[in-house]
Amino acid sequence: RREITWEGSAWYGGDVEKVWLKTEGEWGDGDLEEAEGQLLFSRNVSTFWDVQAGLRHDFQPSPTNYLVLALSGLAPYFFETEASLFLSDEEDVSFRGKAEYDLLLSQSLILSPYAELNVFGTDVPELDVGAGISSLDAGVKLRYEIEREFAPYLDINYVGLFGETKSIAESNNKDANDLTVRVGVRFWLN
């Protein structure tokens, strides 16, 4: 199976206040399977932490709008973290927690373990999601920074479904566990 995944962000502002535009999604076998965009206002509340609030829109798999409240920053031992609380226009509450760590193997070779946990407060049948811990997306990226702004990478990624979400996937003849190897490029523009 071939798929294209993306995750991107752009911001405008200074050290204290910023406006963020974030997007992520997945294109597989010729179909847009998942796509979301977020527009957030961010305010620095301490040396390494920002509080963010705004809107999220899911384009696929089911068009939905959300209010977003998030805390983003650098946890002790330099873990990049993000904790987001979402309230949908259907009044469904969900939580997404992310963490990533960069381990420098050399000046240019960086190993980055990461994890994302998704939790839902209620069943959301249109998303095939059950209440409770629904999924864990974890992996490790090995990137080579040709320049700081341009780095190809190899990503070994695992996605596991849990609880009612796992049962729903299995009843629909879908895999509850998925291991993927990806090749990609991380870049940014100044």
CSV table of C-alpha atoms in Angstrom, one decimal:
chain,number,residue,atom,x,y,z
A,1,ARG,CA,0.0,0.0,0.0
A,2,ARG,CA,1.3,3.4,-0.9
A,3,GLU,CA,0.4,6.5,1.0
A,4,ILE,CA,1.5,10.1,1.4
A,5,THR,CA,1.3,11.7,4.8
A,6,TRP,CA,2.0,15.3,5.7
A,7,GLU,CA,2.3,17.5,8.8
A,8,GLY,CA,3.0,21.2,8.4
A,9,SER,CA,2.8,24.4,10.3
A,10,ALA,CA,3.4,28.1,9.8
A,11,TRP,CA,3.3,31.0,12.3
A,12,TYR,CA,3.2,34.8,12.2
A,13,GLY,CA,4.1,36.9,15.2
A,14,GLY,CA,6.7,37.5,17.9
A,15,ASP,CA,8.0,35.8,20.9
A,16,VAL,CA,5.0,36.4,23.1
A,17,GLU,CA,2.0,36.2,20.7
A,18,LYS,CA,1.7,34.2,17.5
A,19,VAL,CA,-1.0,33.0,15.1
A,20,TRP,CA,-0.4,29.4,14.0
A,21,LEU,CA,-1.7,27.6,10.9
A,22,LYS,CA,-1.3,23.8,11.2
A,23,THR,CA,-2.3,20.9,8.9
A,24,GLU,CA,-1.8,17.2,8.8
A,25,GLY,CA,-3.3,14.4,6.8
A,26,GLU,CA,-3.0,11.2,4.8
A,27,TRP,CA,-3.5,10.4,1.2
A,28,GLY,CA,-3.7,6.6,0.4
A,29,ASP,CA,-4.4,4.6,-2.7
A,30,GLY,CA,-5.6,7.6,-4.6
A,31,ASP,CA,-8.0,8.9,-1.9
A,32,LEU,CA,-7.8,11.6,0.7
A,33,GLU,CA,-8.3,9.5,3.9
A,34,GLU,CA,-7.6,12.1,6.7
A,35,ALA,CA,-7.1,15.9,6.6
A,36,GLU,CA,-7.3,18.5,9.2
A,37,GLY,CA,-6.4,22.2,9.6
A,38,GLN,CA,-6.0,24.3,12.7
A,39,LEU,CA,-5.9,28.1,13.1
A,40,LEU,CA,-4.7,29.0,16.6
A,41,PHE,CA,-3.8,32.1,18.6
A,42,SER,CA,-0.8,31.3,20.8
A,43,ARG,CA,0.4,33.2,23.9
A,44,ASN,CA,3.7,32.6,25.7
A,45,VAL,CA,2.9,32.0,29.4
A,46,SER,CA,6.4,31.0,30.7
A,47,THR,CA,9.9,30.5,29.4
A,48,PHE,CA,9.2,27.3,27.4
A,49,TRP,CA,5.4,27.1,27.3
A,50,ASP,CA,2.6,28.5,25.1
A,51,VAL,CA,-1.2,28.3,25.6
A,52,GLN,CA,-3.0,28.1,22.3
A,53,ALA,CA,-6.7,28.5,21.5
A,54,GLY,CA,-8.6,28.5,18.2
A,55,LEU,CA,-10.4,26.4,15.7
A,56,ARG,CA,-9.8,23.0,14.0
A,57,HIS,CA,-11.6,21.7,10.9
A,58,ASP,CA,-11.5,18.1,9.8
A,59,PHE,CA,-12.0,17.8,6.0
A,60,GLN,CA,-11.9,14.0,6.0
A,61,PRO,CA,-13.0,11.4,7.0
A,62,SER,CA,-16.0,13.3,8.3
A,63,PRO,CA,-16.2,17.2,8.0
A,64,THR,CA,-16.3,18.5,11.5
A,65,ASN,CA,-15.5,21.7,13.3
A,66,TYR,CA,-13.8,21.9,16.7
A,67,LEU,CA,-12.8,24.4,19.4
A,68,VAL,CA,-9.2,23.9,20.5
A,69,LEU,CA,-7.4,24.6,23.7
A,70,ALA,CA,-3.8,23.5,23.8
A,71,LEU,CA,-0.6,23.7,25.8
A,72,SER,CA,2.6,23.4,23.8
A,73,GLY,CA,6.2,23.5,24.9
A,74,LEU,CA,9.5,22.0,26.0
A,75,ALA,CA,9.1,19.6,28.9
A,76,PRO,CA,12.0,18.7,31.2
A,77,TYR,CA,14.8,16.8,29.5
A,78,PHE,CA,13.9,18.7,26.2
A,79,PHE,CA,10.8,16.7,25.2
A,80,GLU,CA,8.8,18.7,22.7
A,81,THR,CA,5.2,18.2,23.9
A,82,GLU,CA,1.7,19.3,22.9
A,83,ALA,CA,-1.5,18.5,24.8
A,84,SER,CA,-4.7,19.5,23.0
A,85,LEU,CA,-8.4,19.4,24.1
A,86,PHE,CA,-11.0,19.5,21.4
A,87,LEU,CA,-14.8,20.2,21.5
A,88,SER,CA,-16.6,19.3,18.3
A,89,ASP,CA,-19.7,21.0,16.9
A,90,GLU,CA,-21.5,17.8,17.9
A,91,GLU,CA,-20.3,18.4,21.5
A,92,ASP,CA,-17.8,15.4,21.4
A,93,VAL,CA,-14.8,15.9,23.6
A,94,SER,CA,-11.4,14.5,22.7
A,95,PHE,CA,-7.8,14.8,23.8
A,96,ARG,CA,-4.6,14.5,21.8
A,97,GLY,CA,-1.2,14.3,23.5
A,98,LYS,CA,2.1,14.4,21.6
A,99,ALA,CA,5.7,14.1,22.6
A,100,GLU,CA,9.0,14.0,20.6
A,101,TYR,CA,12.6,13.9,21.6
A,102,ASP,CA,15.7,14.6,19.4
A,103,LEU,CA,18.8,12.5,20.2
A,104,LEU,CA,21.9,13.8,18.4
A,105,LEU,CA,24.0,10.8,17.1
A,106,SER,CA,26.3,13.3,15.4
A,107,GLN,CA,26.0,16.9,14.3
A,108,SER,CA,23.9,15.9,11.3
A,109,LEU,CA,22.4,12.5,12.2
A,110,ILE,CA,19.4,12.8,14.6
A,111,LEU,CA,17.2,10.0,16.0
A,112,SER,CA,13.7,11.2,17.1
A,113,PRO,CA,11.4,8.9,19.0
A,114,TYR,CA,7.8,10.2,19.1
A,115,ALA,CA,4.3,9.2,20.3
A,116,GLU,CA,0.8,10.5,19.9
A,117,LEU,CA,-2.1,9.3,22.1
A,118,ASN,CA,-5.8,10.0,21.2
A,119,VAL,CA,-8.6,9.8,23.8
A,120,PHE,CA,-12.3,10.3,23.2
A,121,GLY,CA,-14.9,11.2,25.9
A,122,THR,CA,-17.8,9.5,24.0
A,123,ASP,CA,-18.4,7.1,21.1
A,124,VAL,CA,-18.2,8.9,17.8
A,125,PRO,CA,-19.8,6.5,15.3
A,126,GLU,CA,-19.2,8.6,12.2
A,127,LEU,CA,-15.4,8.4,12.9
A,128,ASP,CA,-15.5,4.7,13.9
A,129,VAL,CA,-14.2,5.7,17.4
A,130,GLY,CA,-15.2,4.4,20.8
A,131,ALA,CA,-14.9,6.2,24.1
A,132,GLY,CA,-11.7,6.0,26.0
A,133,ILE,CA,-8.1,5.5,24.7
A,134,SER,CA,-8.6,5.1,20.9
A,135,SER,CA,-5.2,5.0,19.3
A,136,LEU,CA,-1.4,5.3,19.8
A,137,ASP,CA,0.7,6.5,17.0
A,138,ALA,CA,4.4,5.9,17.9
A,139,GLY,CA,7.7,5.5,16.1
A,140,VAL,CA,11.2,6.6,15.5
A,141,LYS,CA,12.6,8.9,12.8
A,142,LEU,CA,16.2,8.9,11.7
A,143,ARG,CA,17.0,12.1,9.8
A,144,TYR,CA,20.2,13.4,8.2
A,145,GLU,CA,20.4,17.2,8.2
A,146,ILE,CA,22.1,18.2,5.0
A,147,GLU,CA,21.3,21.7,6.2
A,148,ARG,CA,19.3,22.5,9.3
A,149,GLU,CA,16.4,23.5,7.0
A,150,PHE,CA,16.5,20.4,4.9
A,151,ALA,CA,16.7,16.8,6.2
A,152,PRO,CA,15.6,13.5,4.6
A,153,TYR,CA,14.5,10.9,7.0
A,154,LEU,CA,13.5,7.3,7.5
A,155,ASP,CA,10.5,6.7,9.8
A,156,ILE,CA,9.4,3.4,11.4
A,157,ASN,CA,5.8,4.0,12.5
A,158,TYR,CA,3.3,1.9,14.6
A,159,VAL,CA,-0.4,2.7,14.9
A,160,GLY,CA,-2.4,0.7,17.4
A,161,LEU,CA,-6.1,0.9,18.2
A,162,PHE,CA,-7.5,0.2,21.6
A,163,GLY,CA,-10.7,-0.6,23.4
A,164,GLU,CA,-14.0,0.0,21.6
A,165,THR,CA,-12.2,1.6,18.6
A,166,LYS,CA,-10.2,-1.6,18.1
A,167,SER,CA,-13.4,-3.7,18.2
A,168,ILE,CA,-15.1,-1.4,15.7
A,169,ALA,CA,-12.1,-1.7,13.3
A,170,GLU,CA,-12.0,-5.5,13.6
A,171,SER,CA,-15.7,-5.7,12.9
A,172,ASN,CA,-15.1,-3.7,9.7
A,173,ASN,CA,-12.3,-6.1,8.7
A,174,LYS,CA,-9.6,-3.4,9.3
A,175,ASP,CA,-6.3,-3.9,11.0
A,176,ALA,CA,-6.1,-2.8,14.6
A,177,ASN,CA,-2.3,-2.7,14.4
A,178,ASP,CA,-0.3,-1.2,11.6
A,179,LEU,CA,3.5,-1.0,11.1
A,180,THR,CA,4.8,1.2,8.4
A,181,VAL,CA,8.1,2.3,7.0
A,182,ARG,CA,8.2,5.8,5.5
A,183,VAL,CA,10.7,7.8,3.7
A,184,GLY,CA,10.3,11.6,3.7
A,185,VAL,CA,11.8,15.1,3.9
A,186,ARG,CA,11.7,17.6,6.8
A,187,PHE,CA,12.2,21.1,5.7
A,188,TRP,CA,11.3,24.7,6.6
A,189,LEU,CA,11.5,28.1,4.9
A,190,ASN,CA,12.7,31.2,6.6
